[in-house]
PDB file of C-alpha atoms in Angstrom:
ATOM      1  CA  GLY G   1      88.564  21.402 -49.780  1.00  0.00           C
ATOM      2  CA  LYS G   2      87.134  21.346 -53.398  1.00  0.00           C
ATOM      3  CA  ALA G   3      87.885  25.244 -53.185  1.00  0.00           C
ATOM      4  CA  ARG G   4      91.882  24.490 -52.380  1.00  0.00           C
ATOM      5  CA  LEU G   5      91.481  21.816 -55.128  1.00  0.00           C
ATOM      6  CA  GLY G   6      90.499  23.963 -57.497  1.00  0.00           C
ATOM      7  CA  GLU G   7      93.564  26.833 -56.882  1.00  0.00           C
ATOM      8  CA  TYR G   8      95.764  23.872 -57.556  1.00  0.00           C
ATOM      9  CA  VAL G   9      94.284  23.111 -60.987  1.00  0.00           C
ATOM     10  CA  ALA G  10      93.892  26.463 -62.159  1.00  0.00           C
ATOM     11  CA  LEU G  11      98.117  26.440 -60.822  1.00  0.00           C
ATOM     12  CA  GLY G  12      98.382  23.786 -63.079  1.00  0.00           C
ATOM     13  CA  TYR G  13      99.352  21.354 -60.445  1.00  0.00           C
ATOM     14  CA  ARG G  14      97.635  17.855 -61.984  1.00  0.00           C
ATOM     15  CA  ASP G  15      98.999  15.362 -59.716  1.00  0.00           C
ATOM     16  CA  ILE G  16      99.593  16.093 -55.894  1.00  0.00           C
ATOM     17  CA  ARG G  17     102.986  15.723 -55.770  1.00  0.00           C
ATOM     18  CA  ASP G  18     103.428  18.295 -58.015  1.00  0.00           C
ATOM     19  CA  VAL G  19     102.381  20.862 -55.687  1.00  0.00           C
ATOM     20  CA  PRO G  20     104.994  22.455 -53.475  1.00  0.00           C
ATOM     21  CA  ALA G  21     104.659  21.304 -49.783  1.00  0.00           C
ATOM     22  CA  ALA G  22     105.075  25.056 -48.726  1.00  0.00           C
ATOM     23  CA  LEU G  23     101.762  26.028 -50.664  1.00  0.00           C
ATOM     24  CA  ILE G  24      99.962  23.316 -48.002  1.00  0.00           C
ATOM     25  CA  THR G  25      98.409  24.447 -44.512  1.00  0.00           C
ATOM     26  CA  ALA G  26      96.066  22.166 -43.511  1.00  0.00           C
ATOM     27  CA  GLU G  27      97.731  19.403 -41.023  1.00  0.00           C
ATOM     28  CA  THR G  28      95.850  17.002 -42.501  1.00  0.00           C
ATOM     29  CA  GLN G  29      96.398  17.615 -46.483  1.00  0.00           C
ATOM     30  CA  GLN G  30     100.237  18.295 -44.980  1.00  0.00           C
ATOM     31  CA  ARG G  31     100.335  14.195 -44.480  1.00  0.00           C
ATOM     32  CA  ILE G  32      98.914  13.247 -47.479  1.00  0.00           C
ATOM     33  CA  HIS G  33     100.952  14.805 -49.249  1.00  0.00           C
ATOM     34  CA  ARG G  34     103.964  13.762 -47.245  1.00  0.00           C
ATOM     35  CA  VAL G  35     103.477  10.183 -47.465  1.00  0.00           C
ATOM     36  CA  THR G  36     102.545  10.496 -51.315  1.00  0.00           C
ATOM     37  CA  CYS G  37     105.477  11.983 -51.891  1.00  0.00           C
ATOM     38  CA  SER G  38     107.802   9.758 -49.960  1.00  0.00           C
ATOM     39  CA  GLY G  39     105.453   6.591 -51.285  1.00  0.00           C
ATOM     40  CA  ALA G  40     105.778   4.620 -48.299  1.00  0.00           C
ATOM     41  CA  PRO G  41     103.095   4.157 -45.508  1.00  0.00           C
ATOM     42  CA  GLU G  42     103.031   6.050 -41.851  1.00  0.00           C
ATOM     43  CA  LEU G  43     102.359   4.526 -38.474  1.00  0.00           C
ATOM     44  CA  LEU G  44     102.643   6.676 -35.721  1.00  0.00           C
ATOM     45  CA  ASP G  45     103.433   4.644 -31.980  1.00  0.00           C
ATOM     46  CA  ALA G  46     100.869   6.908 -30.308  1.00  0.00           C
ATOM     47  CA  ALA G  47      98.211   4.596 -31.704  1.00  0.00           C
ATOM     48  CA  ARG G  48     100.090   1.411 -30.507  1.00  0.00           C
ATOM     49  CA  ARG G  49     100.228   3.328 -27.080  1.00  0.00           C
ATOM     50  CA  GLU G  50      96.553   4.321 -27.129  1.00  0.00           C
ATOM     51  CA  LEU G  51      95.089   1.034 -27.880  1.00  0.00           C
ATOM     52  CA  GLY G  52      97.270  -1.325 -25.899  1.00  0.00           C
ATOM     53  CA  ALA G  53      96.025   0.569 -22.500  1.00  0.00           C
ATOM     54  CA  LEU G  54      92.731  -0.191 -23.058  1.00  0.00           C
ATOM     55  CA  PRO G  55      91.668  -3.225 -20.969  1.00  0.00           C
ATOM     56  CA  TYR G  56      89.676  -6.267 -21.694  1.00  0.00           C
ATOM     57  CA  PRO G  57      87.886  -8.154 -22.984  1.00  0.00           C
ATOM     58  CA  ARG G  58      87.244  -6.071 -25.497  1.00  0.00           C
ATOM     59  CA  TYR G  59      84.294  -6.239 -28.175  1.00  0.00           C
ATOM     60  CA  TYR G  60      83.711  -4.923 -31.893  1.00  0.00           C
ATOM     61  CA  LEU G  61      80.713  -3.898 -32.814  1.00  0.00           C
ATOM     62  CA  ASP G  62      78.840  -3.812 -36.232  1.00  0.00           C
ATOM     63  CA  PHE G  63      75.303  -3.079 -37.393  1.00  0.00           C
ATOM     64  CA  GLU G  64      73.366  -2.978 -40.158  1.00  0.00           C
ATOM     65  CA  THR G  65      70.783  -1.166 -41.174  1.00  0.00           C
ATOM     66  CA  ILE G  66      67.385  -0.358 -43.157  1.00  0.00           C
ATOM     67  CA  ALA G  67      65.504   3.358 -43.747  1.00  0.00           C
ATOM     68  CA  PRO G  68      62.265   2.460 -45.861  1.00  0.00           C
ATOM     69  CA  ALA G  69      60.566   5.247 -47.407  1.00  0.00           C
ATOM     70  CA  VAL G  70      57.326   3.098 -45.940  1.00  0.00           C
ATOM     71  CA  PRO G  71      58.138   1.845 -42.558  1.00  0.00           C
ATOM     72  CA  PHE G  72      57.687  -2.030 -42.013  1.00  0.00           C
ATOM     73  CA  TRP G  73      56.985  -2.103 -38.605  1.00  0.00           C
ATOM     74  CA  ALA G  74      55.388  -0.576 -35.889  1.00  0.00           C
ATOM     75  CA  GLY G  75      57.118   2.923 -33.716  1.00  0.00           C
ATOM     76  CA  THR G  76      59.258   3.075 -37.027  1.00  0.00           C
ATOM     77  CA  ARG G  77      59.413   5.979 -39.135  1.00  0.00           C
ATOM     78  CA  PRO G  78      60.324   6.836 -42.694  1.00  0.00           C
ATOM     79  CA  TYR G  79      63.630   6.924 -43.647  1.00  0.00           C
ATOM     80  CA  GLU G  80      64.743   5.826 -40.216  1.00  0.00           C
ATOM     81  CA  ALA G  81      67.776   3.900 -39.440  1.00  0.00           C
ATOM     82  CA  VAL G  82      66.481   0.538 -38.107  1.00  0.00           C
ATOM     83  CA  ALA G  83      68.433  -1.720 -36.876  1.00  0.00           C
ATOM     84  CA  ILE G  84      68.448  -5.630 -38.579  1.00  0.00           C
ATOM     85  CA  GLN G  85      71.678  -7.196 -37.799  1.00  0.00           C
ATOM     86  CA  TRP G  86      74.654  -7.114 -35.656  1.00  0.00           C
ATOM     87  CA  SER G  87      78.485  -9.043 -35.724  1.00  0.00           C
ATOM     88  CA  CYS G  88      80.790  -8.543 -32.923  1.00  0.00           C
ATOM     89  CA  HIS G  89      84.194 -10.150 -32.796  1.00  0.00           C
ATOM     90  CA  ILE G  90      84.703 -10.853 -28.517  1.00  0.00           C
ATOM     91  CA  GLU G  91      88.480 -11.108 -27.563  1.00  0.00           C
ATOM     92  CA  GLU G  92      88.327 -12.280 -24.157  1.00  0.00           C
ATOM     93  CA  THR G  93      92.423 -12.092 -23.576  1.00  0.00           C
ATOM     94  CA  PRO G  94      94.708 -10.782 -26.046  1.00  0.00           C
ATOM     95  CA  GLY G  95      94.384 -12.497 -29.454  1.00  0.00           C
ATOM     96  CA  ARG G  96      91.487 -14.976 -27.894  1.00  0.00           C
ATOM     97  CA  PHE G  97      88.799 -14.569 -29.752  1.00  0.00           C
ATOM     98  CA  ARG G  98      85.394 -15.419 -30.512  1.00  0.00           C
ATOM     99  CA  HIS G  99      82.009 -14.472 -32.814  1.00  0.00           C
ATOM    100  CA  ARG G 100      79.044 -13.733 -32.031  1.00  0.00           C
ATOM    101  CA  GLU G 101      76.313 -12.308 -34.343  1.00  0.00           C
ATOM    102  CA  PHE G 102      72.150 -11.403 -34.926  1.00  0.00           C
ATOM    103  CA  LEU G 103      69.881 -12.083 -38.035  1.00  0.00           C
ATOM    104  CA  ASP G 104      66.777 -12.469 -38.498  1.00  0.00           C
ATOM    105  CA  LEU G 105      65.021 -12.888 -41.979  1.00  0.00           C
ATOM    106  CA  SER G 106      61.601 -14.180 -40.623  1.00  0.00           C
ATOM    107  CA  GLY G 107      60.149 -10.657 -41.543  1.00  0.00           C
ATOM    108  CA  ALA G 108      59.021 -10.610 -38.209  1.00  0.00           C
ATOM    109  CA  PRO G 109      60.335  -6.806 -36.071  1.00  0.00           C
ATOM    110  CA  PRO G 110      64.001  -7.764 -35.297  1.00  0.00           C
ATOM    111  CA  MET G 111      64.241  -4.618 -33.203  1.00  0.00           C
ATOM    112  CA  ARG G 112      63.741  -5.440 -29.423  1.00  0.00           C
ATOM    113  CA  PRO G 113      65.177  -9.325 -29.634  1.00  0.00           C
ATOM    114  CA  LEU G 114      68.632  -7.702 -31.656  1.00  0.00           C
ATOM    115  CA  ALA G 115      68.714  -5.414 -29.364  1.00  0.00           C
ATOM    116  CA  LEU G 116      68.127  -7.826 -25.940  1.00  0.00           C
ATOM    117  CA  GLU G 117      70.960 -10.133 -27.449  1.00  0.00           C
ATOM    118  CA  LEU G 118      73.239  -7.251 -27.935  1.00  0.00           C
ATOM    119  CA  ILE G 119      73.142  -6.296 -24.136  1.00  0.00           C
ATOM    120  CA  GLU G 120      73.509  -9.818 -23.210  1.00  0.00           C
ATOM    121  CA  CYS G 121      76.254  -9.969 -25.744  1.00  0.00           C
ATOM    122  CA  LEU G 122      78.274  -7.188 -24.631  1.00  0.00           C
ATOM    123  CA  GLY G 123      78.209  -7.908 -20.978  1.00  0.00           C
ATOM    124  CA  ASP G 124      79.342  -4.754 -18.674  1.00  0.00           C
ATOM    125  CA  THR G 125      82.762  -4.453 -18.925  1.00  0.00           C
ATOM    126  CA  GLY G 126      85.195  -3.475 -21.822  1.00  0.00           C
ATOM    127  CA  PRO G 127      85.552  -1.118 -24.599  1.00  0.00           C
ATOM    128  CA  VAL G 128      83.350  -1.369 -27.710  1.00  0.00           C
ATOM    129  CA  PHE G 129      85.188  -0.484 -30.870  1.00  0.00           C
ATOM    130  CA  MET G 130      83.291   0.342 -33.952  1.00  0.00           C
ATOM    131  CA  TRP G 131      84.162   2.912 -36.777  1.00  0.00           C
ATOM    132  CA  THR G 132      82.940   6.650 -36.503  1.00  0.00           C
ATOM    133  CA  ARG G 133      79.985   7.245 -34.307  1.00  0.00           C
ATOM    134  CA  TYR G 134      77.127   5.787 -36.161  1.00  0.00           C
ATOM    135  CA  GLU G 135      76.550   2.768 -33.697  1.00  0.00           C
ATOM    136  CA  GLU G 136      75.880   4.764 -31.492  1.00  0.00           C
ATOM    137  CA  GLY G 137      72.887   6.561 -33.538  1.00  0.00           C
ATOM    138  CA  VAL G 138      71.623   3.040 -33.972  1.00  0.00           C
ATOM    139  CA  LEU G 139      71.886   2.405 -30.276  1.00  0.00           C
ATOM    140  CA  ASN G 140      70.105   5.658 -29.705  1.00  0.00           C
ATOM    141  CA  ASN G 141      66.941   4.862 -31.988  1.00  0.00           C
ATOM    142  CA  LEU G 142      67.062   1.701 -29.925  1.00  0.00           C
ATOM    143  CA  ALA G 143      66.701   2.989 -27.007  1.00  0.00           C
ATOM    144  CA  GLY G 144      63.969   5.310 -27.805  1.00  0.00           C
ATOM    145  CA  LEU G 145      61.847   2.673 -29.899  1.00  0.00           C
ATOM    146  CA  TYR G 146      62.074   0.549 -25.714  1.00  0.00           C
ATOM    147  CA  PRO G 147      62.017   2.667 -22.985  1.00  0.00           C
ATOM    148  CA  ASP G 148      62.822  -0.149 -20.575  1.00  0.00           C
ATOM    149  CA  LEU G 149      66.074  -0.847 -22.372  1.00  0.00           C
ATOM    150  CA  ASP G 150      67.554   2.704 -22.267  1.00  0.00           C
ATOM    151  CA  THR G 151      69.844   2.034 -19.254  1.00  0.00           C
ATOM    152  CA  PRO G 152      71.823  -0.960 -20.650  1.00  0.00           C
ATOM    153  CA  LEU G 153      71.993   0.831 -23.724  1.00  0.00           C
ATOM    154  CA  ALA G 154      73.045   3.798 -22.669  1.00  0.00           C
ATOM    155  CA  LYS G 155      75.608   2.279 -20.128  1.00  0.00           C
ATOM    156  CA  ILE G 156      76.707   0.813 -23.700  1.00  0.00           C
ATOM    157  CA  ILE G 157      76.797   4.239 -25.834  1.00  0.00           C
ATOM    158  CA  ASP G 158      78.827   4.803 -22.567  1.00  0.00           C
ATOM    159  CA  ARG G 159      81.893   2.229 -23.564  1.00  0.00           C
ATOM    160  CA  LEU G 160      81.891   2.998 -27.485  1.00  0.00           C
ATOM    161  CA  TYR G 161      85.544   3.997 -28.352  1.00  0.00           C
ATOM    162  CA  ASP G 162      85.357   4.933 -32.460  1.00  0.00           C
ATOM    163  CA  LEU G 163      88.662   3.701 -33.694  1.00  0.00           C
ATOM    164  CA  HIS G 164      88.290   6.308 -37.243  1.00  0.00           C
ATOM    165  CA  PRO G 165      89.817   9.282 -35.025  1.00  0.00           C
ATOM    166  CA  VAL G 166      92.784   7.103 -33.749  1.00  0.00           C
ATOM    167  CA  VAL G 167      93.575   5.386 -37.198  1.00  0.00           C
ATOM    168  CA  LYS G 168      93.299   9.047 -38.988  1.00  0.00           C
ATOM    169  CA  ALA G 169      95.656  10.230 -36.422  1.00  0.00           C
ATOM    170  CA  ASN G 170      98.025   8.278 -36.889  1.00  0.00           C
ATOM    171  CA  TYR G 171      98.435   6.327 -39.861  1.00  0.00           C
ATOM    172  CA  TYR G 172      98.188   7.233 -43.468  1.00  0.00           C
ATOM    173  CA  HIS G 173      98.636   4.796 -46.573  1.00  0.00           C
ATOM    174  CA  PRO G 174      99.280   6.419 -50.626  1.00  0.00           C
ATOM    175  CA  ASP G 175      96.472   4.018 -51.613  1.00  0.00           C
ATOM    176  CA  MET G 176      93.902   5.710 -49.410  1.00  0.00           C
ATOM    177  CA  VAL G 177      93.968   8.330 -51.158  1.00  0.00           C
ATOM    178  CA  GLY G 178      92.605  11.070 -49.192  1.00  0.00           C
ATOM    179  CA  SER G 179      89.949   8.997 -47.481  1.00  0.00           C
ATOM    180  CA  TRP G 180      90.142   7.245 -44.145  1.00  0.00           C
ATOM    181  CA  SER G 181      86.907   4.853 -44.920  1.00  0.00           C
ATOM    182  CA  ILE G 182      87.692   1.508 -43.183  1.00  0.00           C
ATOM    183  CA  LYS G 183      86.977   0.405 -46.992  1.00  0.00           C
ATOM    184  CA  ALA G 184      90.011   2.976 -47.814  1.00  0.00           C
ATOM    185  CA  VAL G 185      92.064   1.259 -45.133  1.00  0.00           C
ATOM    186  CA  MET G 186      91.993  -2.471 -44.638  1.00  0.00           C
ATOM    187  CA  PRO G 187      93.293  -3.309 -47.897  1.00  0.00           C
ATOM    188  CA  THR G 188      96.449  -0.848 -47.249  1.00  0.00           C
ATOM    189  CA  ILE G 189      96.848  -3.454 -44.718  1.00  0.00           C
ATOM    190  CA  ASN G 190      96.034  -6.725 -45.316  1.00  0.00           C
ATOM    191  CA  PRO G 191      95.754  -6.887 -48.794  1.00  0.00           C
ATOM    192  CA  ASP G 192      93.441 -10.323 -48.884  1.00  0.00           C
ATOM    193  CA  MET G 193      90.504  -8.363 -46.925  1.00  0.00           C
ATOM    194  CA  ASP G 194      89.781  -5.988 -49.719  1.00  0.00           C
ATOM    195  CA  TYR G 195      85.291  -5.598 -49.327  1.00  0.00           C
ATOM    196  CA  ALA G 196      86.120  -5.411 -53.359  1.00  0.00           C
ATOM    197  CA  ASN G 197      86.831  -9.712 -52.874  1.00  0.00           C
ATOM    198  CA  LEU G 198      83.262 -10.542 -51.116  1.00  0.00           C
ATOM    199  CA  GLU G 199      81.014 -11.893 -53.158  1.00  0.00           C
ATOM    200  CA  GLY G 200      77.264 -10.675 -53.451  1.00  0.00           C
ATOM    201  CA  ILE G 201      76.726  -7.732 -50.911  1.00  0.00           C
ATOM    202  CA  ARG G 202      79.558  -5.706 -50.352  1.00  0.00           C
ATOM    203  CA  GLU G 203      78.263  -2.480 -48.973  1.00  0.00           C
ATOM    204  CA  GLY G 204      75.831  -1.484 -46.983  1.00  0.00           C
ATOM    205  CA  THR G 205      73.117  -0.657 -49.640  1.00  0.00           C
ATOM    206  CA  ALA G 206      73.504  -3.615 -51.004  1.00  0.00           C
ATOM    207  CA  ALA G 207      72.866  -5.455 -47.613  1.00  0.00           C
ATOM    208  CA  SER G 208      70.353  -3.177 -46.222  1.00  0.00           C
ATOM    209  CA  ASP G 209      68.170  -4.179 -50.156  1.00  0.00           C
ATOM    210  CA  GLY G 210      69.240  -7.577 -49.759  1.00  0.00           C
ATOM    211  CA  PHE G 211      67.419  -7.869 -46.373  1.00  0.00           C
ATOM    212  CA  ILE G 212      64.854  -5.933 -47.550  1.00  0.00           C
ATOM    213  CA  GLU G 213      64.221  -8.896 -50.563  1.00  0.00           C
ATOM    214  CA  ALA G 214      64.994 -11.876 -48.088  1.00  0.00           C
ATOM    215  CA  ILE G 215      62.086 -10.778 -46.063  1.00  0.00           C
ATOM    216  CA  GLN G 216      59.675 -11.025 -48.869  1.00  0.00           C
ATOM    217  CA  ALA G 217      57.277 -13.518 -49.099  1.00  0.00           C
ATOM    218  CA  ALA G 218      57.610 -14.139 -52.385  1.00  0.00           C
ATOM    219  CA  THR G 219      61.230 -14.490 -52.210  1.00  0.00           C
ATOM    220  CA  SER G 220      62.113 -18.682 -52.877  1.00  0.00           C
ATOM    221  CA  ALA G 221      63.973 -20.226 -49.976  1.00  0.00           C
ATOM    222  CA  GLU G 222      66.678 -21.174 -52.131  1.00  0.00           C
ATOM    223  CA  ARG G 223      67.725 -17.113 -52.140  1.00  0.00           C
ATOM    224  CA  LYS G 224      67.215 -16.282 -48.832  1.00  0.00           C
ATOM    225  CA  ALA G 225      68.984 -18.773 -47.754  1.00  0.00           C
ATOM    226  CA  ASP G 226      71.756 -17.252 -50.215  1.00  0.00           C
ATOM    227  CA  LEU G 227      71.117 -13.925 -49.117  1.00  0.00           C
ATOM    228  CA  ASP G 228      71.619 -14.767 -45.344  1.00  0.00           C
ATOM    229  CA  ALA G 229      75.045 -16.277 -45.987  1.00  0.00           C
ATOM    230  CA  GLN G 230      75.522 -13.176 -47.758  1.00  0.00           C
ATOM    231  CA  LEU G 231      74.438 -10.614 -45.190  1.00  0.00           C
ATOM    232  CA  ARG G 232      75.813 -12.652 -42.321  1.00  0.00           C
ATOM    233  CA  ARG G 233      79.459 -12.709 -44.243  1.00  0.00           C
ATOM    234  CA  TYR G 234      79.704  -8.793 -45.449  1.00  0.00           C
ATOM    235  CA  CYS G 235      78.655  -7.992 -41.771  1.00  0.00           C
ATOM    236  CA  LEU G 236      81.420 -10.231 -40.126  1.00  0.00           C
ATOM    237  CA  PHE G 237      83.940  -8.285 -42.852  1.00  0.00           C
ATOM    238  CA  ASP G 238      83.278  -5.103 -41.051  1.00  0.00           C
ATOM    239  CA  THR G 239      84.262  -6.591 -37.428  1.00  0.00           C
ATOM    240  CA  GLU G 240      87.388  -8.864 -38.864  1.00  0.00           C
ATOM    241  CA  ALA G 241      88.740  -5.413 -40.546  1.00  0.00           C
ATOM    242  CA  MET G 242      88.127  -3.566 -37.189  1.00  0.00           C
ATOM    243  CA  VAL G 243      90.144  -6.631 -35.339  1.00  0.00           C
ATOM    244  CA  GLU G 244      93.003  -6.378 -37.826  1.00  0.00           C
ATOM    245  CA  ILE G 245      93.501  -2.646 -37.519  1.00  0.00           C
ATOM    246  CA  VAL G 246      93.629  -2.782 -34.327  1.00  0.00           C
ATOM    247  CA  ARG G 247      96.154  -5.639 -34.459  1.00  0.00           C
ATOM    248  CA  PHE G 248      98.228  -3.749 -37.084  1.00  0.00           C
ATOM    249  CA  LEU G 249      98.045  -0.433 -34.935  1.00  0.00           C
ATOM    250  CA  THR G 250      99.564  -2.207 -32.149  1.00  0.00           C
ATOM    251  CA  ARG G 251     101.712  -4.916 -33.239  1.00  0.00           C
TER     252      ARG G 251
END
C-alpha cells in the first residue's frame, strides 16, 4: 500500500529493485519484486491446467455501458451503469471462433433487445469469460429492468468465469508495473495488441461519450458512422484481448 511505499521512500529507496527482498512481506509484492529484479516474465503452469480443463463452447464477453447523470430512458436511474453494447467471441471447438456483437445507435432504449440477443447468443452451456466482476453487475442490472428475463440472465451469471484472478495468480511481466488490468497485461503478451494503438476510442469513458454523441439528433450521419466503427472496434478489441490471453496461458 501507500504507507509501505512511503516507508521505502523514507529509507532512501527510489526503485523497487533497490529494496531488499527481506523487507517485502506481501506475497503479490514479493512476486512483483522478484520478476522486476529478474527482468523476465513469470508464467505458472497452474493457469494452463485450470483453463485447459474447461469445456467448449467457450464465450468471451465484454459490455460497454453509459451512466449519465440525467437518464435517457424510462426505468433507468441517475449514474446507473446501463448496458448499451456487447462483443462476444465464441470458440465452438479449440481454435475455431466466430464473433457476435450488439450495438444500436438509433437512440431507442437498447437494453431489452441487447439482453434478448445476448441470451440467444450465449446458449445454455459453456463458460462465459469476462475480466473482473463488472459483467456480473451489468447482467444483474438487466435482470432488474426485465424481471421476465431474470431466469435466463441468472443462468448466464452462473456460467461467468473471471479471467482476472487466474492471470493475477499465475502471470506477471515487469512492464505491467504492478497492474493486472487488461490494458496492462495485453501489450506484454502481444505487443501488436496495445490499446494505445487504437484510433479514436481506446478506453471505456471515451466509448460512453462516443455512444452519447452518436445518439444525438444533431450528430451528422458521417460522424455517427465513424463513431459506430470506433465503438465496434473498441468493444471487439476487449474480447479479442481475452481470447489472446487464454491462448497465451494455455499454449
